[in-house]
Tab-separated table of C-alpha atoms in Angstrom:
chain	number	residue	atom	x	y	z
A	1	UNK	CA	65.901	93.668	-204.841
A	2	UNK	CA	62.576	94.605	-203.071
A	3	UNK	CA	61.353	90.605	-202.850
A	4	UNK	CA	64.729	90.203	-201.511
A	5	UNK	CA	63.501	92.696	-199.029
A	6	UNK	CA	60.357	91.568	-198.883
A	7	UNK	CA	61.489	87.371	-197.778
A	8	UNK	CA	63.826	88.885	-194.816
A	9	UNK	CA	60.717	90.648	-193.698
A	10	UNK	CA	59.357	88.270	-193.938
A	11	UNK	CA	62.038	86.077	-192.087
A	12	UNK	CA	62.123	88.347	-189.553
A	13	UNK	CA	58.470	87.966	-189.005
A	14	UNK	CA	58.536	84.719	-188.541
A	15	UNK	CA	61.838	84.682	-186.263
A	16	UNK	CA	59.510	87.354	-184.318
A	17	UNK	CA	56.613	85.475	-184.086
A	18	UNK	CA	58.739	81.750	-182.879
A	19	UNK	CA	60.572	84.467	-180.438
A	20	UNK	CA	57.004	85.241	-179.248
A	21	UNK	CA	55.721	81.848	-179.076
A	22	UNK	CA	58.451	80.730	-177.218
A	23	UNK	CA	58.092	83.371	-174.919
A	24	UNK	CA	54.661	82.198	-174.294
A	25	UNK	CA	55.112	78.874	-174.237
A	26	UNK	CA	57.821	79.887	-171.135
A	27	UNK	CA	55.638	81.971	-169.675
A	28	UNK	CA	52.452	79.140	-169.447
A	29	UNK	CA	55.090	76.568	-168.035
A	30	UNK	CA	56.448	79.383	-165.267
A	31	UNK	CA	52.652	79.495	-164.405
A	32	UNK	CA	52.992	75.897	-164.210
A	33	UNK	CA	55.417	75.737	-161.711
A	34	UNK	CA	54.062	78.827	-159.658
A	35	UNK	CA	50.516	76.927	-159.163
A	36	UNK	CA	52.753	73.414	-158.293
A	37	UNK	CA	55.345	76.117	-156.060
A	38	UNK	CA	51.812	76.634	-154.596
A	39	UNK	CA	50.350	73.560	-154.198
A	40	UNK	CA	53.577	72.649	-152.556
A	41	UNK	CA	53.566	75.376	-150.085
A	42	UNK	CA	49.719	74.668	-148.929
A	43	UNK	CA	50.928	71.002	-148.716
A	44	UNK	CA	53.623	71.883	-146.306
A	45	UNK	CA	51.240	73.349	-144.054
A	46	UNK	CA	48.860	71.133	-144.015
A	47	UNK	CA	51.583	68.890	-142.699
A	48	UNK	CA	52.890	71.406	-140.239
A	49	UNK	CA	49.465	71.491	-138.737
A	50	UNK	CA	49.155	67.682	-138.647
A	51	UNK	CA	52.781	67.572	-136.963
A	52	UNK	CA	51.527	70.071	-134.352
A	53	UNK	CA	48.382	68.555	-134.195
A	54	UNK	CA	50.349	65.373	-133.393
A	55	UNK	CA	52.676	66.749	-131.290
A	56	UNK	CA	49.632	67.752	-129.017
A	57	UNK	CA	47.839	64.241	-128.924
A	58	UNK	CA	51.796	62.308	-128.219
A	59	UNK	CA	52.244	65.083	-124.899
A	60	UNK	CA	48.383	64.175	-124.156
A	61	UNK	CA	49.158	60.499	-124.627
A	62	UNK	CA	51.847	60.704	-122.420
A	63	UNK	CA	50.245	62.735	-119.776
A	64	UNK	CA	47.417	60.384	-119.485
A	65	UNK	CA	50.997	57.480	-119.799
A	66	UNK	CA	52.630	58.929	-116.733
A	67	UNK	CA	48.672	59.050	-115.162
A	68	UNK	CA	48.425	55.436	-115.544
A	69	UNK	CA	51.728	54.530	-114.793
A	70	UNK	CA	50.543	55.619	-111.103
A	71	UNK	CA	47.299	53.944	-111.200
A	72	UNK	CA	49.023	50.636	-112.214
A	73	UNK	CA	49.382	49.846	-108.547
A	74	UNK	CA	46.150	49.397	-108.059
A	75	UNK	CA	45.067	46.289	-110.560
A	76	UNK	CA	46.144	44.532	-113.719
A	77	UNK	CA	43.426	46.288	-115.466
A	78	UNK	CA	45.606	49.575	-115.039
A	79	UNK	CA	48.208	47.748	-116.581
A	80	UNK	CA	46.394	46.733	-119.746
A	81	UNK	CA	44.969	50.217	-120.281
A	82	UNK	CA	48.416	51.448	-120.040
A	83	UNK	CA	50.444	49.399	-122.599
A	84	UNK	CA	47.093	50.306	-124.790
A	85	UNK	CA	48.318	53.862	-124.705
A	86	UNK	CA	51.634	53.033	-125.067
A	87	UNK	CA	50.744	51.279	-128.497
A	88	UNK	CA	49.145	54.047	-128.917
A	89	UNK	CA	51.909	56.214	-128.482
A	90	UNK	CA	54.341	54.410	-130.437
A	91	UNK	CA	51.723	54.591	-133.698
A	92	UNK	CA	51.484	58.450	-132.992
A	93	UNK	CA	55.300	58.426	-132.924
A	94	UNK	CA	55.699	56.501	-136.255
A	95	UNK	CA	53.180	59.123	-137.606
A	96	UNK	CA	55.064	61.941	-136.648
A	97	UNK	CA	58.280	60.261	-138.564
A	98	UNK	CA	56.449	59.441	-141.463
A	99	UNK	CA	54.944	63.321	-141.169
A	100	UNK	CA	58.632	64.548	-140.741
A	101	UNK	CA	59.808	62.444	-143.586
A	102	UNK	CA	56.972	63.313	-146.014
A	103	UNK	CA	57.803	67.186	-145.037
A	104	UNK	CA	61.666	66.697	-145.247
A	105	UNK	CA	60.592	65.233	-148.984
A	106	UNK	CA	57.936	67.615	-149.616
A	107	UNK	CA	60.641	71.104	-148.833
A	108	UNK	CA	63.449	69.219	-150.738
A	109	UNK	CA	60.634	69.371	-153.824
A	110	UNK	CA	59.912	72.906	-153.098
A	111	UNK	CA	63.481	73.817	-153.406
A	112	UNK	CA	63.798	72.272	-156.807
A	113	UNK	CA	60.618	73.731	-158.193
A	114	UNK	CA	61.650	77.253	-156.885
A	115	UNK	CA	65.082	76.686	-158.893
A	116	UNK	CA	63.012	75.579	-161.792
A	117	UNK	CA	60.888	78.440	-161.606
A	118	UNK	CA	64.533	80.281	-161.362
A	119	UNK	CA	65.534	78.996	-164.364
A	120	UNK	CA	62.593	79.144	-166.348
A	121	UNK	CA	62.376	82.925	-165.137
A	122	UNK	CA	65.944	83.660	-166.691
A	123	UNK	CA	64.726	81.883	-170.111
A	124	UNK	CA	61.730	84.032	-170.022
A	125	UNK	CA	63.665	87.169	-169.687
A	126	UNK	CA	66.418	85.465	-172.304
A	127	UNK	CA	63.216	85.276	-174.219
A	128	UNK	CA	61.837	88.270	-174.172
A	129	UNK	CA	65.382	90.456	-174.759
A	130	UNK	CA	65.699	88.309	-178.124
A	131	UNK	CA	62.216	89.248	-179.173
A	132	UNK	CA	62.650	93.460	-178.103
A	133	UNK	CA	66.211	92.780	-180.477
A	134	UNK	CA	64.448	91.631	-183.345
A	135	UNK	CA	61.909	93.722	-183.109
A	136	UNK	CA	64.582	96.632	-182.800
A	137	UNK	CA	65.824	95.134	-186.352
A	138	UNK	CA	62.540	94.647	-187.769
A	139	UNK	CA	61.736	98.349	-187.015
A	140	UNK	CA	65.082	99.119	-188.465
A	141	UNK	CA	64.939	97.185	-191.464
A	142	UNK	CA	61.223	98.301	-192.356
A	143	UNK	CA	62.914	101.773	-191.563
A	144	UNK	CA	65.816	101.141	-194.402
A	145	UNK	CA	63.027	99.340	-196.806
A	146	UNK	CA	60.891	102.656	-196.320
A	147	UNK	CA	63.773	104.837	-197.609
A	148	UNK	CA	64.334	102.481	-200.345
A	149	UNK	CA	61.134	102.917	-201.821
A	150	UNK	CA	61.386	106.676	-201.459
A	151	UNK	CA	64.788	106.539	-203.289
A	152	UNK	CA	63.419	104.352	-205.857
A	153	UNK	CA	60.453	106.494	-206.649
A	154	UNK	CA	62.285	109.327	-206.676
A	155	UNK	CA	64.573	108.009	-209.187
A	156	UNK	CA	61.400	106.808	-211.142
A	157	UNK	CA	60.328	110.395	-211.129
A	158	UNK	CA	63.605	111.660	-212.299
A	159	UNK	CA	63.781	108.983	-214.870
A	160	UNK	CA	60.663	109.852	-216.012
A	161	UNK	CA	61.434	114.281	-216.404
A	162	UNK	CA	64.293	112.831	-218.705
C-alpha cells in the first residue's frame, strides 16, 4: 500500500515538475515575443522619423520646385535644374510609399505579435493554475500519506501491547 503511495508521489512529482517546465518554457517564449514586441516598436519609429524626416526634404524640394519654376523664364539652364528636382522629388515620393508600406507591414506585425503575446500570456496563466492545483493535491496527498503512517504505527504499537 505505501509504494502504491509512494509511485503517485511520485507521479505527482513528475506531473509537477512537466507543469513547471512548461510554465517556463512559456514564460522564456513570452520574453521572446516581448523583446521582438520591442524591437518592433523601436522599428516603427525609426520609420516614423524617416517619414517625417522625408516629409520635410519633399515640402523643401518643392519649395525650392515652385522657386525654379519662376526662374525658368530666364534660361534653359533653369529648366534642367528644375526637372533635376523634380526627379528628385518623385524618388523622395517613392520613398515615402515604400516607408508607408514598410510601416503599414511593420504595425500589421505588431498586432499579431501583441495577440501572440496575448495568447501565450493566457497559456502561462493556464500554466501556472494547473501547477498551484497539483501542488494543492500534492500537499493534500502527502497530507493523507502522513496520517497513514501515523495510523499504521499506531496500529504497530497496539499490535505489539497484544
Amino acid at each position: 500500500m505505501t509504494d502504491r503511495i509512494r509511485e503517485k508521489m511520485n507521479s505527482l512529482r513528475l506531473e509537477a515538475d512537466n507543469a513547471v517546465a512548461r510554465a517556463e518554457e512559456a514564460e522564456a517564449k513570452n520574453r521572446k515575443l516581448e523583446q521582438l514586441l520591442l524591437e518592433k516598436d523601436q522599428e516603427i519609429t525609426s520609420l516614423q522619423h524617416q517619414i517625417s524626416r522625408l516629409d520635410a526634404e519633399i515640402e523643401k524640394a518643392e519649395t525650392k520646385l515652385e522657386e525654379l519654376k519662376t526662374l525658368s523664364l530666364d534660361g534653359e539652364s533653369s529648366k534642367m535644374a528644375s526637372e533635376g528636382l523634380l526627379r528628385k522629388v518623385a524618388l523622395l515620393e517613392e520613398e515615402l510609399t515604400a516607408a508607408d508600406k514598410n510601416l503599414n507591414e511593420t504595425t500589421v506585425k505588431l498586432r499579431e505579435v501583441d495577440v501572440k503575446a496575448e495568447h501565450f500570456e493566457r497559456q502561462v496563466q493556464r500554466v501556472e493554475q494547473e501547477r498551484d492545483e497539483w501542488e494543492r493535491k500534492y500537499e493534500e496527498a502527502n497530507a493523507k500519506y502522513k496520517k497513514s503512517i501515523a495510523d499504521l504505527e499506531e496500529l504497530e504499537k497496539t499490535m505489539q501491547d497484544l
